[in-house]
Amino acid sequence: MENERPSFLDLLIETHIGLERQGPGSAETVKKALGFLGPLDRFKQIADLGCGTGGQTMLLAEHVPGNITGLDMFPVFIDELKRKAKRKNLENRVTGLAGHMENLPFQKNSFDLIWSEGAIDNIGFREGLAHWHGFLKQGGFVAVTCPSWLTKEHPALVEQFWSDAGSHLDPVEKNVEILQDCGYAFVAAFALPEECWTENYFFPREKAIRRLLEKYAQSETMKEYAEQNQREVELYLKYKQHYGYVFYIGRAI
Ligand SMILES: C[S@@+](CC[C@H](N)C(=O)[O-])C[C@H]1O[C@@H](n2cnc3c(N)ncnc32)[C@H](O)[C@@H]1O
């Protein structure tokens, strides 16, 4: 029977399960980040943490010949990642695992590359980088996106939004210091362009939410959920010069 009273979490999952991405990003920024890593055929074991349904996992698989393990806390996202891998005949190289990125279920020193888009801030930039360091081989790379301040002005409404979402923004220079504190040599950092947010994420998400508004027309939770998403879009459009996702790339030393 159809769920007539979906929770916020149900709606979050139902909105995102069919989307290419579950957060801002693009094929171009994946390629740009990979461009800082040198020859890619050295990367035999790769982890993609907070992989969602695997949009960027599949892009990585196109460019890097090694084995990729996607990990996400939502098993339904991992099921979707596995379906994608099967459709592309990549099951021998791309696997998925439900789990928590703050408590990785892997052997220490086992990865050449740890990738993570739009997820590390859920456990804290410092906490994530420090924990993941132990799972990289010496000289292995980390490439992560994290929401960050891009200017010296930090609008209170933006601060409040991210704090309500259980996250936190720091300036790029501070995050580079954190990366170095956690045992990585700094390689590069660059901000994701606007279309990563709008065309690639907000627009498809808005379409999915419009469908859900029809499906759950009687649900107050649905209305609140849609309004909250709309506030996020408006906030971004108003203050986008001050914050954004930044790709941080480091090498474990
Ligand atoms: C904004 S989405 C990004 C997904 C995907 N990487 C992308 O860019 O399209 C963040 C993802 O991190 C996952 N996530 C959040 N906290 C997590 C945790 N503690 N452990 C594992 N996954 C987590 C969520 O389930 C979600 O799929």
mmCIF file of C-alpha atoms and ligand atoms in Angstrom:
data_model
loop_
_atom_site.group_PDB
_atom_site.id
_atom_site.type_symbol
_atom_site.label_atom_id
_atom_site.label_comp_id
_atom_site.label_asym_id
_atom_site.label_seq_id
_atom_site.Cartn_x
_atom_site.Cartn_y
_atom_site.Cartn_z
ATOM 1 C CA MET A 1 0.000 0.000 0.000
ATOM 2 C CA GLU A 2 1.197 3.523 -0.785
ATOM 3 C CA ASN A 3 2.727 5.456 2.113
ATOM 4 C CA GLU A 4 0.163 8.231 2.796
ATOM 5 C CA ARG A 5 2.139 9.822 5.630
ATOM 6 C CA PRO A 6 5.736 10.047 4.466
ATOM 7 C CA SER A 7 8.335 11.350 6.914
ATOM 8 C CA PHE A 8 10.995 13.930 5.938
ATOM 9 C CA LEU A 9 13.467 11.087 5.534
ATOM 10 C CA ASP A 10 11.057 9.110 3.285
ATOM 11 C CA LEU A 11 10.655 12.225 1.127
ATOM 12 C CA LEU A 12 14.372 12.914 1.024
ATOM 13 C CA ILE A 13 15.040 9.385 -0.203
ATOM 14 C CA GLU A 14 12.118 9.307 -2.648
ATOM 15 C CA THR A 15 13.179 12.683 -4.118
ATOM 16 C CA HIS A 16 16.783 11.664 -4.608
ATOM 17 C CA ILE A 17 16.644 8.005 -5.568
ATOM 18 C CA GLY A 18 15.846 8.769 -9.220
ATOM 19 C CA LEU A 19 18.205 11.733 -9.604
ATOM 20 C CA GLU A 20 21.576 11.531 -11.296
ATOM 21 C CA ARG A 21 23.127 13.374 -8.365
ATOM 22 C CA GLN A 22 22.136 13.872 -4.738
ATOM 23 C CA GLY A 23 24.135 17.088 -4.377
ATOM 24 C CA PRO A 24 25.953 19.734 -6.453
ATOM 25 C CA GLY A 25 28.637 18.512 -8.872
ATOM 26 C CA SER A 26 29.358 17.715 -12.511
ATOM 27 C CA ALA A 27 31.243 15.496 -14.942
ATOM 28 C CA GLU A 28 33.559 18.453 -15.672
ATOM 29 C CA THR A 29 34.537 18.948 -12.021
ATOM 30 C CA VAL A 30 35.189 15.214 -11.598
ATOM 31 C CA LYS A 31 37.519 15.425 -14.599
ATOM 32 C CA LYS A 32 39.147 18.602 -13.311
ATOM 33 C CA ALA A 33 39.802 17.063 -9.872
ATOM 34 C CA LEU A 34 41.208 13.894 -11.482
ATOM 35 C CA GLY A 35 43.535 16.135 -13.504
ATOM 36 C CA PHE A 36 45.440 16.979 -10.289
ATOM 37 C CA LEU A 37 46.222 13.344 -9.482
ATOM 38 C CA GLY A 38 48.790 12.467 -12.137
ATOM 39 C CA PRO A 39 48.620 9.130 -14.013
ATOM 40 C CA LEU A 40 45.324 7.452 -13.112
ATOM 41 C CA ASP A 41 46.350 3.854 -13.857
ATOM 42 C CA ARG A 42 48.210 3.802 -10.488
ATOM 43 C CA PHE A 43 44.890 3.875 -8.641
ATOM 44 C CA LYS A 44 44.030 0.235 -8.077
ATOM 45 C CA GLN A 45 41.697 0.599 -5.082
ATOM 46 C CA ILE A 46 39.332 3.528 -4.770
ATOM 47 C CA ALA A 47 36.630 4.337 -2.224
ATOM 48 C CA ASP A 48 33.763 6.732 -2.964
ATOM 49 C CA LEU A 49 32.333 7.729 0.425
ATOM 50 C CA GLY A 50 28.783 9.085 0.738
ATOM 51 C CA CYS A 51 28.378 7.955 -2.866
ATOM 52 C CA GLY A 52 24.576 8.306 -2.971
ATOM 53 C CA THR A 53 23.202 6.442 -5.995
ATOM 54 C CA GLY A 54 26.624 6.573 -7.636
ATOM 55 C CA GLY A 55 26.480 9.353 -10.252
ATOM 56 C CA GLN A 56 30.107 10.323 -9.654
ATOM 57 C CA THR A 57 31.081 6.686 -8.985
ATOM 58 C CA MET A 58 30.199 5.842 -12.588
ATOM 59 C CA LEU A 59 32.116 8.873 -13.847
ATOM 60 C CA LEU A 60 35.154 7.770 -11.850
ATOM 61 C CA ALA A 61 34.846 4.299 -13.346
ATOM 62 C CA GLU A 62 34.951 5.835 -16.841
ATOM 63 C CA HIS A 63 38.265 7.547 -16.148
ATOM 64 C CA VAL A 64 40.064 5.327 -13.648
ATOM 65 C CA PRO A 65 40.767 1.655 -14.410
ATOM 66 C CA GLY A 66 40.885 0.438 -10.764
ATOM 67 C CA ASN A 67 38.263 -1.114 -8.452
ATOM 68 C CA ILE A 68 35.812 1.301 -6.865
ATOM 69 C CA THR A 69 33.812 0.684 -3.703
ATOM 70 C CA GLY A 70 30.947 3.099 -3.113
ATOM 71 C CA LEU A 71 29.747 3.442 0.481
ATOM 72 C CA ASP A 72 26.594 5.162 1.699
ATOM 73 C CA MET A 73 24.429 4.994 4.815
ATOM 74 C CA PHE A 74 21.244 4.400 2.788
ATOM 75 C CA PRO A 75 21.031 0.797 1.500
ATOM 76 C CA VAL A 76 18.475 1.836 -1.165
ATOM 77 C CA PHE A 77 21.063 4.198 -2.678
ATOM 78 C CA ILE A 78 23.597 1.378 -2.722
ATOM 79 C CA ASP A 79 21.045 -0.902 -4.453
ATOM 80 C CA GLU A 80 20.672 1.778 -7.133
ATOM 81 C CA LEU A 81 24.458 2.125 -7.491
ATOM 82 C CA LYS A 82 24.669 -1.647 -8.015
ATOM 83 C CA ARG A 83 21.923 -1.510 -10.667
ATOM 84 C CA LYS A 84 23.834 1.255 -12.477
ATOM 85 C CA ALA A 85 27.061 -0.753 -12.358
ATOM 86 C CA LYS A 86 25.257 -3.802 -13.742
ATOM 87 C CA ARG A 87 23.636 -1.811 -16.571
ATOM 88 C CA LYS A 88 27.095 -0.571 -17.585
ATOM 89 C CA ASN A 89 28.717 -4.001 -17.207
ATOM 90 C CA LEU A 90 30.960 -2.657 -14.477
ATOM 91 C CA GLU A 91 29.996 -5.062 -11.654
ATOM 92 C CA ASN A 92 33.468 -6.596 -11.715
ATOM 93 C CA ARG A 93 35.046 -3.205 -10.860
ATOM 94 C CA VAL A 94 32.327 -1.229 -9.087
ATOM 95 C CA THR A 95 30.819 -2.511 -5.849
ATOM 96 C CA GLY A 96 28.599 -0.901 -3.239
ATOM 97 C CA LEU A 97 28.409 -1.214 0.508
ATOM 98 C CA ALA A 98 25.940 0.222 3.027
ATOM 99 C CA GLY A 99 27.899 1.725 5.914
ATOM 100 C CA HIS A 100 28.996 4.784 7.809
ATOM 101 C CA MET A 101 31.866 6.931 6.659
ATOM 102 C CA GLU A 102 32.829 7.860 10.227
ATOM 103 C CA ASN A 103 33.450 4.184 10.974
ATOM 104 C CA LEU A 104 34.778 2.667 7.772
ATOM 105 C CA PRO A 105 34.460 -1.109 7.408
ATOM 106 C CA PHE A 106 37.736 -1.456 5.460
ATOM 107 C CA GLN A 107 41.288 -2.628 6.101
ATOM 108 C CA LYS A 108 43.747 0.104 7.060
ATOM 109 C CA ASN A 109 46.178 1.298 4.334
ATOM 110 C CA SER A 110 44.081 -0.219 1.584
ATOM 111 C CA PHE A 111 43.150 2.647 -0.788
ATOM 112 C CA ASP A 112 45.059 4.620 -3.404
ATOM 113 C CA LEU A 113 42.288 7.193 -3.647
ATOM 114 C CA ILE A 114 39.430 8.240 -1.390
ATOM 115 C CA TRP A 115 36.782 10.274 -3.194
ATOM 116 C CA SER A 116 33.802 11.945 -1.579
ATOM 117 C CA GLU A 117 31.370 14.504 -2.994
ATOM 118 C CA GLY A 118 28.942 16.478 -0.859
ATOM 119 C CA ALA A 119 29.147 14.197 2.134
ATOM 120 C CA ILE A 120 32.125 14.837 4.436
ATOM 121 C CA ASP A 121 30.513 17.820 6.192
ATOM 122 C CA ASN A 122 27.942 15.420 7.651
ATOM 123 C CA ILE A 123 30.656 14.026 9.917
ATOM 124 C CA GLY A 124 32.916 17.124 9.981
ATOM 125 C CA PHE A 125 35.716 18.014 7.551
ATOM 126 C CA ARG A 126 38.444 17.463 10.153
ATOM 127 C CA GLU A 127 36.916 14.297 11.626
ATOM 128 C CA GLY A 128 36.402 12.773 8.189
ATOM 129 C CA LEU A 129 39.864 13.578 6.861
ATOM 130 C CA ALA A 130 41.555 12.371 10.049
ATOM 131 C CA HIS A 131 39.630 9.069 10.073
ATOM 132 C CA TRP A 132 40.067 8.398 6.357
ATOM 133 C CA HIS A 133 43.821 9.049 6.442
ATOM 134 C CA GLY A 134 44.395 5.644 8.084
ATOM 135 C CA PHE A 135 42.666 3.866 5.191
ATOM 136 C CA LEU A 136 44.903 5.420 2.520
ATOM 137 C CA LYS A 137 48.208 3.944 1.472
ATOM 138 C CA GLN A 138 51.115 6.311 1.947
ATOM 139 C CA GLY A 139 51.090 8.715 -1.011
ATOM 140 C CA GLY A 140 47.404 7.968 -1.647
ATOM 141 C CA PHE A 141 45.080 10.838 -2.524
ATOM 142 C CA VAL A 142 41.945 12.265 -1.012
ATOM 143 C CA ALA A 143 39.554 14.308 -3.200
ATOM 144 C CA VAL A 144 36.497 15.711 -1.425
ATOM 145 C CA THR A 145 33.954 18.463 -1.868
ATOM 146 C CA CYS A 146 32.838 20.424 1.166
ATOM 147 C CA PRO A 147 30.619 23.511 1.492
ATOM 148 C CA SER A 148 32.890 26.451 2.348
ATOM 149 C CA TRP A 149 32.921 30.235 2.675
ATOM 150 C CA LEU A 150 34.261 31.876 -0.476
ATOM 151 C CA THR A 151 34.412 35.459 0.831
ATOM 152 C CA LYS A 152 35.048 37.201 4.156
ATOM 153 C CA GLU A 153 31.336 37.968 4.498
ATOM 154 C CA HIS A 154 29.418 35.153 6.214
ATOM 155 C CA PRO A 155 25.663 35.894 6.041
ATOM 156 C CA ALA A 156 23.903 34.776 9.240
ATOM 157 C CA LEU A 157 21.020 33.158 7.324
ATOM 158 C CA VAL A 158 23.442 30.905 5.440
ATOM 159 C CA GLU A 159 25.268 30.034 8.656
ATOM 160 C CA GLN A 160 21.945 29.152 10.297
ATOM 161 C CA PHE A 161 20.798 27.030 7.351
ATOM 162 C CA TRP A 162 23.908 24.853 7.362
ATOM 163 C CA SER A 163 23.971 24.599 11.121
ATOM 164 C CA ASP A 164 20.291 23.460 11.123
ATOM 165 C CA ALA A 165 21.335 20.843 8.553
ATOM 166 C CA GLY A 166 23.962 19.549 11.019
ATOM 167 C CA SER A 167 26.823 21.004 9.009
ATOM 168 C CA HIS A 168 29.299 23.856 9.247
ATOM 169 C CA LEU A 169 31.144 26.135 6.835
ATOM 170 C CA ASP A 170 34.758 27.253 7.134
ATOM 171 C CA PRO A 171 36.754 29.510 4.793
ATOM 172 C CA VAL A 172 38.811 27.724 2.132
ATOM 173 C CA GLU A 173 42.153 28.718 3.790
ATOM 174 C CA LYS A 174 41.007 27.223 7.099
ATOM 175 C CA ASN A 175 40.017 23.955 5.402
ATOM 176 C CA VAL A 176 43.391 23.794 3.668
ATOM 177 C CA GLU A 177 45.045 24.134 7.106
ATOM 178 C CA ILE A 178 42.795 21.364 8.453
ATOM 179 C CA LEU A 179 43.746 19.126 5.512
ATOM 180 C CA GLN A 180 47.429 19.674 6.301
ATOM 181 C CA ASP A 181 46.863 19.125 10.059
ATOM 182 C CA CYS A 182 45.270 15.776 9.246
ATOM 183 C CA GLY A 183 48.434 14.511 7.545
ATOM 184 C CA TYR A 184 47.989 15.450 3.893
ATOM 185 C CA ALA A 185 50.116 17.553 1.573
ATOM 186 C CA PHE A 186 47.892 20.166 -0.064
ATOM 187 C CA VAL A 187 47.507 19.550 -3.806
ATOM 188 C CA ALA A 188 44.672 21.804 -4.999
ATOM 189 C CA ALA A 189 41.363 23.448 -4.146
ATOM 190 C CA PHE A 190 38.767 24.903 -6.493
ATOM 191 C CA ALA A 191 35.160 26.037 -6.168
ATOM 192 C CA LEU A 192 32.380 24.259 -8.060
ATOM 193 C CA PRO A 193 30.718 26.512 -10.659
ATOM 194 C CA GLU A 194 27.118 27.614 -10.281
ATOM 195 C CA GLU A 195 25.631 25.139 -12.779
ATOM 196 C CA CYS A 196 26.767 22.306 -10.495
ATOM 197 C CA TRP A 197 24.132 23.582 -8.048
ATOM 198 C CA THR A 198 21.412 24.807 -10.402
ATOM 199 C CA GLU A 199 21.254 22.781 -13.630
ATOM 200 C CA ASN A 200 22.759 19.618 -12.214
ATOM 201 C CA TYR A 201 21.059 19.490 -8.828
ATOM 202 C CA PHE A 202 18.387 22.062 -7.913
ATOM 203 C CA PHE A 203 16.486 21.922 -11.227
ATOM 204 C CA PRO A 204 16.094 18.111 -11.373
ATOM 205 C CA ARG A 205 15.316 18.090 -7.644
ATOM 206 C CA GLU A 206 12.578 20.713 -8.129
ATOM 207 C CA LYS A 207 11.028 18.550 -10.840
ATOM 208 C CA ALA A 208 11.052 15.490 -8.591
ATOM 209 C CA ILE A 209 9.533 17.493 -5.725
ATOM 210 C CA ARG A 210 6.726 18.809 -7.953
ATOM 211 C CA ARG A 211 5.789 15.186 -8.726
ATOM 212 C CA LEU A 212 5.827 14.301 -5.032
ATOM 213 C CA LEU A 213 3.649 17.327 -4.216
ATOM 214 C CA GLU A 214 0.981 15.845 -6.472
ATOM 215 C CA LYS A 215 1.445 12.352 -5.101
ATOM 216 C CA TYR A 216 1.278 13.450 -1.446
ATOM 217 C CA ALA A 217 -1.126 16.370 -1.940
ATOM 218 C CA GLN A 218 -2.710 15.784 1.503
ATOM 219 C CA SER A 219 0.549 15.654 3.432
ATOM 220 C CA GLU A 220 1.571 18.630 5.602
ATOM 221 C CA THR A 221 5.060 17.109 5.918
ATOM 222 C CA MET A 222 5.314 17.145 2.124
ATOM 223 C CA LYS A 223 4.428 20.844 2.012
ATOM 224 C CA GLU A 224 6.985 21.654 4.712
ATOM 225 C CA TYR A 225 9.590 19.572 2.942
ATOM 226 C CA ALA A 226 8.979 21.350 -0.388
ATOM 227 C CA GLU A 227 9.141 24.755 1.320
ATOM 228 C CA GLN A 228 12.405 23.867 3.017
ATOM 229 C CA ASN A 229 13.931 22.831 -0.306
ATOM 230 C CA GLN A 230 12.697 26.048 -1.887
ATOM 231 C CA ARG A 231 14.290 28.105 0.916
ATOM 232 C CA GLU A 232 17.597 26.352 0.237
ATOM 233 C CA VAL A 233 17.419 27.303 -3.456
ATOM 234 C CA GLU A 234 16.486 30.928 -2.688
ATOM 235 C CA LEU A 235 19.278 31.210 -0.145
ATOM 236 C CA TYR A 236 21.801 29.919 -2.646
ATOM 237 C CA LEU A 237 20.628 32.272 -5.411
ATOM 238 C CA LYS A 238 20.807 35.255 -3.052
ATOM 239 C CA TYR A 239 24.157 34.520 -1.384
ATOM 240 C CA LYS A 240 25.989 32.319 -3.886
ATOM 241 C CA GLN A 241 28.981 34.632 -4.138
ATOM 242 C CA HIS A 242 29.727 34.003 -0.439
ATOM 243 C CA TYR A 243 29.619 30.204 -0.251
ATOM 244 C CA GLY A 244 29.791 27.088 -2.347
ATOM 245 C CA TYR A 245 31.177 23.596 -2.598
ATOM 246 C CA VAL A 246 34.943 23.478 -2.895
ATOM 247 C CA PHE A 247 36.917 20.465 -4.129
ATOM 248 C CA TYR A 248 39.897 19.820 -1.837
ATOM 249 C CA ILE A 249 42.648 17.482 -2.988
ATOM 250 C CA GLY A 250 45.432 16.204 -0.761
ATOM 251 C CA ARG A 251 48.102 13.502 -0.720
ATOM 252 C CA ALA A 252 48.636 11.356 2.389
ATOM 253 C CA ILE A 253 52.127 11.786 3.879
HETATM 254 C C1 LIG B 1 24.604 15.386 -0.639
HETATM 255 S S1 LIG B 1 24.576 13.656 -0.853
HETATM 256 C C2 LIG B 1 25.846 13.432 -2.076
HETATM 257 C C3 LIG B 1 25.745 12.122 -2.802
HETATM 258 C C4 LIG B 1 26.706 11.953 -3.971
HETATM 259 N N1 LIG B 1 28.072 11.864 -3.523
HETATM 260 C C5 LIG B 1 26.553 13.085 -4.966
HETATM 261 O O1 LIG B 1 27.387 14.018 -4.942
HETATM 262 O O2 LIG B 1 25.616 13.040 -5.770
HETATM 263 C C6 LIG B 1 25.363 13.063 0.632
HETATM 264 C C7 LIG B 1 25.357 11.558 0.752
HETATM 265 O O3 LIG B 1 26.073 11.201 1.933
HETATM 266 C C8 LIG B 1 25.405 10.152 2.585
HETATM 267 N N2 LIG B 1 25.775 10.211 4.008
HETATM 268 C C9 LIG B 1 25.516 11.206 4.892
HETATM 269 N N3 LIG B 1 26.060 10.919 6.092
HETATM 270 C C10 LIG B 1 26.675 9.714 5.956
HETATM 271 C C11 LIG B 1 27.422 8.879 6.840
HETATM 272 N N4 LIG B 1 27.643 9.251 8.101
HETATM 273 N N5 LIG B 1 27.918 7.728 6.357
HETATM 274 C C12 LIG B 1 27.696 7.348 5.063
HETATM 275 N N6 LIG B 1 26.989 8.091 4.191
HETATM 276 C C13 LIG B 1 26.479 9.266 4.626
HETATM 277 C C14 LIG B 1 23.936 10.412 2.327
HETATM 278 O O4 LIG B 1 23.165 9.249 2.468
HETATM 279 C C15 LIG B 1 23.976 10.944 0.902
HETATM 280 O O5 LIG B 1 23.827 9.923 -0.043
#
